[in-house]
Amino acid sequence: MSATQQPATSHSAQTNAQSRVEELRRVIQKASYDYYVLDNPTLPDEVYDRLYRELQELEKQHPELITPDSPTQRVGERPAARFNSVKHNVPLYSLENAFNIAEFGNWQERWRRVAPDVQSFEYVCELKIDGNALALTYENGVLVRGATRGDGITGEDVTQNVKTIRSIPLRLNLDNPPPIVEVRGEAFLSLEVFEQINKEREQAGEALFANPRNATAGTLRQLDSKVVAKRRLDFFAYTLQIPGMLSEGVQEEAPPAESSIAVSSESPGGQLGLFDGDGGQSPANGEFKIPQTQIDSLDVLSQMGFKVNPNRVLCKSLEEVGDYYDRFSTERLNLPYMTDGVVVKINSLSLQQRLGFTQKFPRWAVALKYPAEEAPTIVENISVNVGRTGAVTPLAELRPVQLAGTTVSRATLHNADRVAELDIRIGDTVIVRKAGEIIPEVLRVLPELRPAGTQAFQMPSCCPECSQPLVREDNEAVTRCVNVSCPAILREAIIHWASKGALDIRGLGEKWVLQFVKHGLIQTVADLYDLTIDQLMQVERMGKKSAQNLVEAIDRSKQQPWSRVLYGLGIRHIGSVNAQTLVENFPTVDSLAQAEMAEIASIYGIGDEIAQAVYQWFRVPANLALVDRLRAAGLQLASGADSIRPKTGGLVGKTFVVTGTLPTLKRDEAKALIQEAGGKVSDSVSKKTDYLVVGDDAGSKLEKAQKLGITQLSEAQLLELVASLKE
């Protein structure tokens, strides 16, 4: 073969490979759409696998043919180093809440006052999926960015993880897509997958996720997309935004009347092509106008290749909305995913645009929430748990019951007074709910179902762990064990010491703490710093490498600042914020230990109760001996120059409260940022609060701040404020 013939042969092979790659992608994408979106598999698994492997091999041989929207690119090759903060093209506003039809009626009256001339209107009811909002950006039909909601203005770029969600198309089913399309929706975990994840975590000795929403949030923030892929996140789309069309109350310019979206009958699932009436592509059969309503937007999203929740209904009155709400108050319990309410939107997108937004919410949508979920079950036993402060908490051990997406088998009874108030007994039928949708608690007892011969529960007089007498102070509801050598107190104290907010000893979880206490290796937190690799290797299932890693992690904890050490000591009422406040005023452990109670109480934000707890703790000889051992071990018991908050700075005299989950900063990081700029951080909102830094899922602190007229800041605004002080 001549030299001049070789390039032609090579070019021919390249062309054939490209043609085959494109064909394989089309078939695989169609099969994925049928399976993950339509729930209607059309290709046998073994055939799918063979075609997928063939595509992988061709892309390996011809890496120049790899594109971002290839099915092989759903899982990244290496973990991300961190998530970048990104600004949303259009803000993701939260929704105003209503908790019954009467409150929904009040919301309707408010928006109608803004548009009194509107006589005819419709609502779209959609289930409020309990997951995490995502904003997906497509350029020329290809997914280029997936971002979390964050504070609504900025979120985290989690594109690599979003690509692992099979119900999110990497390429839109559009023949001729617009330059930019943005899709909003909810990432979530099915209940079946959620339970499987928690089973695997339990077997691995890891902490369980509280609910599917938390598990989804934790999954989206995984740096390794391969871990995300294994957790099988799902996605429902609910908002479509194209520049030039009305959506989410945003309009760049009115779309031309002749603009439309055409559906090709030859495309899988209805493939869309955008065109306008001035030329270009001709309308195909099944032509769709660019959506002017929310209900049409949902249909178009489905045709684009997204999974859209099928339980959507067009309602023409408040009464029809009420019927939908009532229907799903019970039907939602049979759904394979969590939903905590109904989102009601005005159907007309032009009316949405006219109504606009309040400072925080769209006027054209509301979340009609369901009450906290409750369920009946039977009390099989009543036990008590001893915490790190010696508090003895009674617990109802229950016949397992499904509650807010999780299986509940234990619920707190709080204290002896609550037990007496409920008159709860073994064998009782009780109503259980999740307080704040997180902590299971017994709401009430059904005495009419009580078996004969039951006896009232009595709190024990001695500690179930160490058998020492329990004590209850006259002014307290809590019963306590005051034996500082109690194994339960020791166990919980060490777990707290190693926790992320305290000394942050990686790898020292509850499982190992139990083993170390059982083997007599540790009796106080100071004993951790005497542990050797040889000692740890005597513990069952502790290998040399694990022992070495743990000893190194314990050694690194010696560099944690004095404020974290103080918090880690577990003194009653001392959280991380109070610890920082005390350290600012008492820069050494000796100055705090020698301080009088009145001196401690005089500090803003501390008060008599906290001062008494600190003062008394440093009057116990065993505690002073512990401090001496920690000092000898090399722990930081004094503030260095960089760990003391500056007494000067742009935020001096300003008090901040942080609430909710921030998009990029951990709460401790936000507090440190404020303190470094001279500001003060408090745990509670009061008239003295200057700013409330608000994250996702903010609760009662936000409501109180709104009533007091306190200025609210997003994370982005906080960062901007702090940055401006450095200029």
Tab-separated table of C-alpha atoms in Angstrom, residues 163-494:
chain	number	residue	atom	x	y	z
A	163	LYS	CA	-24.500	13.298	35.653
A	164	THR	CA	-24.848	10.059	37.639
A	165	ILE	CA	-28.632	10.528	37.945
A	166	ARG	CA	-30.075	8.360	35.188
A	167	SER	CA	-33.391	10.215	34.981
A	168	ILE	CA	-31.535	13.435	34.029
A	169	PRO	CA	-30.723	13.465	30.290
A	170	LEU	CA	-27.166	14.400	29.362
A	171	ARG	CA	-28.589	15.652	26.057
A	172	LEU	CA	-32.100	17.012	25.582
A	173	ASN	CA	-34.431	15.227	23.184
A	174	LEU	CA	-34.377	18.327	20.973
A	175	ASP	CA	-33.585	18.247	17.267
A	176	ASN	CA	-32.582	21.914	17.236
A	177	PRO	CA	-32.294	23.084	20.859
A	178	PRO	CA	-32.199	26.725	21.988
A	179	PRO	CA	-28.747	28.029	22.981
A	180	ILE	CA	-29.730	27.996	26.676
A	181	VAL	CA	-32.307	25.925	28.536
A	182	GLU	CA	-32.579	25.803	32.318
A	183	VAL	CA	-34.559	23.123	34.112
A	184	ARG	CA	-35.428	23.136	37.801
A	185	GLY	CA	-36.437	20.057	39.719
A	186	GLU	CA	-35.981	17.893	42.794
A	187	ALA	CA	-33.349	15.214	43.362
A	188	PHE	CA	-34.588	12.537	45.741
A	189	LEU	CA	-34.134	8.981	46.973
A	190	SER	CA	-36.868	6.384	46.798
A	191	LEU	CA	-37.800	4.872	50.146
A	192	GLU	CA	-36.538	1.468	49.023
A	193	VAL	CA	-33.110	2.813	48.084
A	194	PHE	CA	-32.959	4.920	51.268
A	195	GLU	CA	-33.561	1.881	53.474
A	196	GLN	CA	-30.916	-0.088	51.583
A	197	ILE	CA	-28.355	2.715	52.061
A	198	ASN	CA	-29.016	2.811	55.797
A	199	LYS	CA	-28.714	-0.979	56.065
A	200	GLU	CA	-25.323	-0.830	54.383
A	201	ARG	CA	-24.212	2.040	56.646
A	202	GLU	CA	-25.344	0.144	59.729
A	203	GLN	CA	-23.366	-2.931	58.667
A	204	ALA	CA	-20.312	-0.724	58.113
A	205	GLY	CA	-20.689	0.880	61.551
A	206	GLU	CA	-21.490	4.276	60.057
A	207	ALA	CA	-24.064	6.782	61.310
A	208	LEU	CA	-27.498	6.352	59.741
A	209	PHE	CA	-29.157	9.091	57.704
A	210	ALA	CA	-32.121	10.622	59.521
A	211	ASN	CA	-34.391	10.729	56.464
A	212	PRO	CA	-34.284	10.564	52.638
A	213	ARG	CA	-33.874	14.327	52.323
A	214	ASN	CA	-30.716	14.343	54.466
A	215	ALA	CA	-29.407	11.313	52.591
A	216	THR	CA	-29.983	13.082	49.270
A	217	ALA	CA	-28.186	16.226	50.451
A	218	GLY	CA	-25.266	14.170	51.746
A	219	THR	CA	-25.089	12.225	48.500
A	220	LEU	CA	-25.070	15.325	46.283
A	221	ARG	CA	-22.134	16.689	48.313
A	222	GLN	CA	-20.033	13.546	47.907
A	223	LEU	CA	-16.727	14.409	46.255
A	224	ASP	CA	-16.523	10.995	44.592
A	225	SER	CA	-19.189	10.664	41.888
A	226	LYS	CA	-18.749	6.882	41.884
A	227	VAL	CA	-20.198	6.830	45.412
A	228	VAL	CA	-23.079	9.017	44.190
A	229	ALA	CA	-23.786	6.637	41.300
A	230	LYS	CA	-24.118	3.693	43.688
A	231	ARG	CA	-26.821	5.488	45.685
A	232	ARG	CA	-29.197	5.717	42.707
A	233	LEU	CA	-30.584	9.221	43.096
A	234	ASP	CA	-33.717	10.048	41.100
A	235	PHE	CA	-35.086	13.341	39.758
A	236	PHE	CA	-38.436	14.988	38.961
A	237	ALA	CA	-38.384	18.103	36.760
A	238	TYR	CA	-40.934	20.862	37.494
A	239	THR	CA	-39.826	24.127	35.854
A	240	LEU	CA	-38.679	25.002	32.325
A	241	GLN	CA	-36.878	28.247	31.528
A	242	ILE	CA	-35.881	29.347	28.028
A	243	PRO	CA	-34.724	32.937	27.374
A	244	GLY	CA	-37.620	34.672	25.710
A	245	MET	CA	-40.410	32.680	27.341
A	246	LEU	CA	-42.325	33.377	30.505
A	247	SER	CA	-41.288	31.064	33.347
A	248	GLU	CA	-40.849	31.433	37.090
A	249	GLY	CA	-41.975	35.052	36.728
A	250	VAL	CA	-38.973	35.947	34.514
A	251	GLN	CA	-39.311	37.357	31.009
A	252	GLU	CA	-36.512	38.755	28.890
A	253	GLU	CA	-38.861	39.569	26.033
A	254	ALA	CA	-42.219	38.234	24.901
A	255	PRO	CA	-41.907	35.219	22.585
A	256	PRO	CA	-43.205	35.734	19.050
A	257	ALA	CA	-46.706	34.394	18.618
A	258	GLU	CA	-45.659	32.046	15.839
A	259	SER	CA	-42.836	30.431	17.889
A	260	SER	CA	-43.431	26.810	18.674
A	261	ILE	CA	-41.849	23.554	19.694
A	262	ALA	CA	-42.342	20.708	17.274
A	263	VAL	CA	-42.407	17.056	18.190
A	264	SER	CA	-41.028	14.553	15.732
A	265	SER	CA	-42.962	11.321	15.693
A	266	GLU	CA	-39.754	9.523	14.728
A	267	SER	CA	-37.960	10.531	17.913
A	268	PRO	CA	-37.946	8.358	21.049
A	269	GLY	CA	-40.522	9.615	23.489
A	270	GLY	CA	-41.305	12.582	21.248
A	271	GLN	CA	-38.096	14.397	20.305
A	272	LEU	CA	-38.400	18.157	20.265
A	273	GLY	CA	-37.090	20.689	17.798
A	274	LEU	CA	-37.308	24.468	18.305
A	275	PHE	CA	-38.059	26.612	15.295
A	276	ASP	CA	-39.808	29.866	14.445
A	277	GLY	CA	-42.235	30.796	11.746
A	278	ASP	CA	-39.713	32.872	9.786
A	279	GLY	CA	-38.096	29.844	8.217
A	280	GLY	CA	-35.827	26.949	9.023
A	281	GLN	CA	-37.350	23.735	10.248
A	282	SER	CA	-40.909	23.020	9.186
A	283	PRO	CA	-43.530	22.050	11.770
A	284	ALA	CA	-43.883	18.297	12.159
A	285	ASN	CA	-46.962	16.358	13.159
A	286	GLY	CA	-47.834	16.880	16.801
A	287	GLU	CA	-46.744	20.544	16.911
A	288	PHE	CA	-46.568	22.232	20.324
A	289	LYS	CA	-46.633	25.969	20.951
A	290	ILE	CA	-43.922	27.300	23.264
A	291	PRO	CA	-45.575	26.771	26.656
A	292	GLN	CA	-47.553	29.689	28.020
A	293	THR	CA	-48.792	27.754	31.074
A	294	GLN	CA	-47.247	25.676	33.817
A	295	ILE	CA	-49.218	22.557	32.895
A	296	ASP	CA	-47.926	22.757	29.306
A	297	SER	CA	-44.371	23.316	30.574
A	298	LEU	CA	-44.559	20.025	32.462
A	299	ASP	CA	-45.670	18.205	29.311
A	300	VAL	CA	-42.817	19.740	27.315
A	301	LEU	CA	-40.303	18.743	30.020
A	302	SER	CA	-41.541	15.182	29.736
A	303	GLN	CA	-41.099	15.238	25.964
A	304	MET	CA	-37.600	16.671	26.379
A	305	GLY	CA	-36.633	13.486	28.172
A	306	PHE	CA	-37.214	14.352	31.842
A	307	LYS	CA	-39.157	12.408	34.410
A	308	VAL	CA	-42.121	14.544	35.525
A	309	ASN	CA	-44.276	13.559	38.468
A	310	PRO	CA	-47.490	12.031	37.088
A	311	ASN	CA	-49.604	13.274	40.016
A	312	ARG	CA	-50.182	16.745	38.564
A	313	VAL	CA	-53.649	18.235	38.200
A	314	LEU	CA	-55.149	21.398	36.720
A	315	CYS	CA	-57.607	22.954	39.208
A	316	LYS	CA	-60.115	25.698	38.456
A	317	SER	CA	-61.008	26.672	42.028
A	318	LEU	CA	-59.923	26.711	45.642
A	319	GLU	CA	-62.319	23.807	46.278
A	320	GLU	CA	-60.601	21.627	43.661
A	321	VAL	CA	-57.235	22.399	45.239
A	322	GLY	CA	-58.699	21.320	48.579
A	323	ASP	CA	-59.901	18.039	47.064
A	324	TYR	CA	-56.403	17.314	45.684
A	325	TYR	CA	-54.805	18.200	49.031
A	326	ASP	CA	-57.202	15.943	50.953
A	327	ARG	CA	-56.766	13.085	48.488
A	328	PHE	CA	-52.999	12.956	48.846
A	329	SER	CA	-53.048	13.391	52.618
A	330	THR	CA	-53.542	9.608	52.665
A	331	GLU	CA	-52.463	8.489	49.185
A	332	ARG	CA	-48.974	9.959	49.689
A	333	LEU	CA	-48.293	7.310	52.334
A	334	ASN	CA	-48.385	4.670	49.586
A	335	LEU	CA	-45.982	6.483	47.273
A	336	PRO	CA	-42.455	5.064	46.817
A	337	TYR	CA	-40.899	8.436	47.758
A	338	MET	CA	-41.375	11.106	50.422
A	339	THR	CA	-43.691	14.075	49.922
A	340	ASP	CA	-44.608	16.570	52.626
A	341	GLY	CA	-47.150	18.743	50.869
A	342	VAL	CA	-48.580	20.156	47.655
A	343	VAL	CA	-47.085	22.956	45.566
A	344	VAL	CA	-49.820	25.125	44.055
A	345	LYS	CA	-48.880	27.439	41.169
A	346	ILE	CA	-50.923	29.841	39.093
A	347	ASN	CA	-51.127	28.161	35.704
A	348	SER	CA	-50.709	31.227	33.482
A	349	LEU	CA	-47.031	32.125	33.087
A	350	SER	CA	-47.911	35.667	32.008
A	351	LEU	CA	-49.904	36.147	35.216
A	352	GLN	CA	-46.956	34.743	37.170
A	353	GLN	CA	-44.750	37.390	35.586
A	354	ARG	CA	-47.223	40.131	36.404
A	355	LEU	CA	-47.521	39.118	40.078
A	356	GLY	CA	-43.757	38.874	40.563
A	357	PHE	CA	-42.181	38.406	43.979
A	358	THR	CA	-42.212	39.655	47.529
A	359	GLN	CA	-38.825	40.117	49.210
A	360	LYS	CA	-38.596	36.355	49.753
A	361	PHE	CA	-41.347	34.476	47.906
A	362	PRO	CA	-43.065	34.346	44.525
A	363	ARG	CA	-46.631	35.667	44.834
A	364	TRP	CA	-47.870	33.104	42.325
A	365	ALA	CA	-46.985	29.885	44.173
A	366	VAL	CA	-47.425	28.452	47.649
A	367	ALA	CA	-46.482	25.237	49.462
A	368	LEU	CA	-49.557	23.704	51.050
A	369	LYS	CA	-47.911	21.565	53.742
A	370	TYR	CA	-49.245	18.504	55.549
A	371	PRO	CA	-49.098	18.252	59.347
A	372	ALA	CA	-46.180	16.353	60.869
A	373	GLU	CA	-46.742	12.680	60.156
A	374	GLU	CA	-48.148	10.609	63.000
A	375	ALA	CA	-48.584	6.851	63.335
A	376	PRO	CA	-49.905	4.399	65.954
A	377	THR	CA	-47.738	1.620	67.365
A	378	ILE	CA	-47.278	-0.442	70.533
A	379	VAL	CA	-44.804	0.105	73.379
A	380	GLU	CA	-42.847	-3.127	73.791
A	381	ASN	CA	-40.528	-1.872	76.538
A	382	ILE	CA	-39.423	1.289	78.350
A	383	SER	CA	-35.711	1.760	78.965
A	384	VAL	CA	-33.417	4.618	79.971
A	385	ASN	CA	-30.319	6.056	78.329
A	386	VAL	CA	-27.451	7.838	80.100
A	387	GLY	CA	-25.877	10.750	78.203
A	388	ARG	CA	-22.494	12.457	78.507
A	389	THR	CA	-23.738	14.983	81.096
A	390	GLY	CA	-25.256	12.140	83.139
A	391	ALA	CA	-28.810	13.010	82.037
A	392	VAL	CA	-31.005	9.898	82.202
A	393	THR	CA	-33.556	9.908	79.384
A	394	PRO	CA	-36.458	7.430	79.296
A	395	LEU	CA	-37.050	5.809	75.897
A	396	ALA	CA	-40.060	3.953	74.538
A	397	GLU	CA	-38.995	0.836	72.616
A	398	LEU	CA	-41.650	0.429	69.954
A	399	ARG	CA	-42.976	-2.126	67.567
A	400	PRO	CA	-41.293	-0.847	64.343
A	401	VAL	CA	-43.460	1.570	62.359
A	402	GLN	CA	-42.941	3.610	59.180
A	403	LEU	CA	-42.848	7.322	59.980
A	404	ALA	CA	-41.853	10.145	57.606
A	405	GLY	CA	-39.944	7.767	55.407
A	406	THR	CA	-37.992	5.900	58.070
A	407	THR	CA	-38.559	2.874	60.290
A	408	VAL	CA	-38.972	4.030	63.888
A	409	SER	CA	-38.398	1.592	66.749
A	410	ARG	CA	-37.501	3.980	69.612
A	411	ALA	CA	-38.882	7.326	70.712
A	412	THR	CA	-37.828	9.746	73.425
A	413	LEU	CA	-40.012	10.278	76.496
A	414	HIS	CA	-37.869	13.281	77.539
A	415	ASN	CA	-37.956	13.019	81.350
A	416	ALA	CA	-39.827	11.695	84.398
A	417	ASP	CA	-42.405	14.507	84.274
A	418	ARG	CA	-43.310	13.648	80.672
A	419	VAL	CA	-43.604	9.948	81.580
A	420	ALA	CA	-45.981	10.829	84.404
A	421	GLU	CA	-47.983	13.194	82.195
A	422	LEU	CA	-48.455	10.514	79.531
A	423	ASP	CA	-48.972	7.726	82.079
A	424	ILE	CA	-47.265	5.526	79.493
A	425	ARG	CA	-46.971	1.786	80.147
A	426	ILE	CA	-45.514	-1.271	78.475
A	427	GLY	CA	-48.180	-2.663	76.150
A	428	ASP	CA	-49.817	0.712	75.501
A	429	THR	CA	-50.877	1.777	72.029
A	430	VAL	CA	-49.344	5.200	71.393
A	431	ILE	CA	-49.296	7.847	68.677
A	432	VAL	CA	-45.759	8.637	67.544
A	433	ARG	CA	-44.582	11.606	65.490
A	434	LYS	CA	-41.299	13.135	64.445
A	435	ALA	CA	-40.528	16.380	66.234
A	436	GLY	CA	-39.148	18.682	63.568
A	437	GLU	CA	-39.405	15.666	61.222
A	438	ILE	CA	-36.219	14.290	62.811
A	439	ILE	CA	-36.579	13.087	66.420
A	440	PRO	CA	-39.301	10.485	67.078
A	441	GLU	CA	-41.400	11.237	70.168
A	442	VAL	CA	-44.519	9.846	71.780
A	443	LEU	CA	-47.337	12.329	71.260
A	444	ARG	CA	-50.103	10.641	73.264
A	445	VAL	CA	-51.327	7.346	74.691
A	446	LEU	CA	-54.615	5.654	73.714
A	447	PRO	CA	-55.763	4.377	77.147
A	448	GLU	CA	-58.902	2.757	75.688
A	449	LEU	CA	-56.602	0.192	74.011
A	450	ARG	CA	-54.542	-0.503	77.156
A	451	PRO	CA	-54.231	-4.219	78.071
A	452	ALA	CA	-55.393	-5.299	81.505
A	453	GLY	CA	-52.851	-5.603	84.302
A	454	THR	CA	-50.360	-2.977	83.110
A	455	GLN	CA	-48.355	-0.996	85.655
A	456	ALA	CA	-47.190	2.604	85.634
A	457	PHE	CA	-43.522	3.038	84.710
A	458	GLN	CA	-41.209	4.282	87.439
A	459	MET	CA	-37.875	5.966	86.743
A	460	PRO	CA	-34.999	3.947	88.260
A	461	SER	CA	-33.423	5.186	91.463
A	462	CYS	CA	-29.960	3.919	90.485
A	463	CYS	CA	-27.965	4.331	87.283
A	464	PRO	CA	-28.461	1.357	84.949
A	465	GLU	CA	-24.789	1.590	83.899
A	466	CYS	CA	-22.891	2.043	87.182
A	467	SER	CA	-25.581	1.304	89.839
A	468	GLN	CA	-24.865	4.569	91.674
A	469	PRO	CA	-27.841	6.581	93.051
A	470	LEU	CA	-29.478	8.988	90.594
A	471	VAL	CA	-30.083	12.615	91.546
A	472	ARG	CA	-32.771	15.090	90.524
A	473	GLU	CA	-32.334	18.715	91.549
A	474	ASP	CA	-35.446	20.534	92.806
A	475	ASN	CA	-35.360	23.089	89.987
A	476	GLU	CA	-34.732	20.585	87.167
A	477	ALA	CA	-36.856	18.123	85.219
A	478	VAL	CA	-33.834	15.960	84.397
A	479	THR	CA	-32.678	12.996	86.474
A	480	ARG	CA	-28.888	12.554	86.457
A	481	CYS	CA	-26.097	10.170	87.266
A	482	VAL	CA	-23.397	12.193	89.039
A	483	ASN	CA	-20.740	9.478	89.087
A	484	VAL	CA	-17.940	10.873	86.892
A	485	SER	CA	-16.587	7.318	86.509
A	486	CYS	CA	-19.867	5.998	85.070
A	487	PRO	CA	-19.079	4.000	81.900
A	488	ALA	CA	-21.991	5.625	80.041
A	489	ILE	CA	-20.839	9.153	80.856
A	490	LEU	CA	-17.278	8.214	79.946
A	491	ARG	CA	-18.373	6.671	76.651
A	492	GLU	CA	-20.493	9.653	75.611
A	493	ALA	CA	-17.855	12.142	76.803
A	494	ILE	CA	-15.195	10.561	74.592
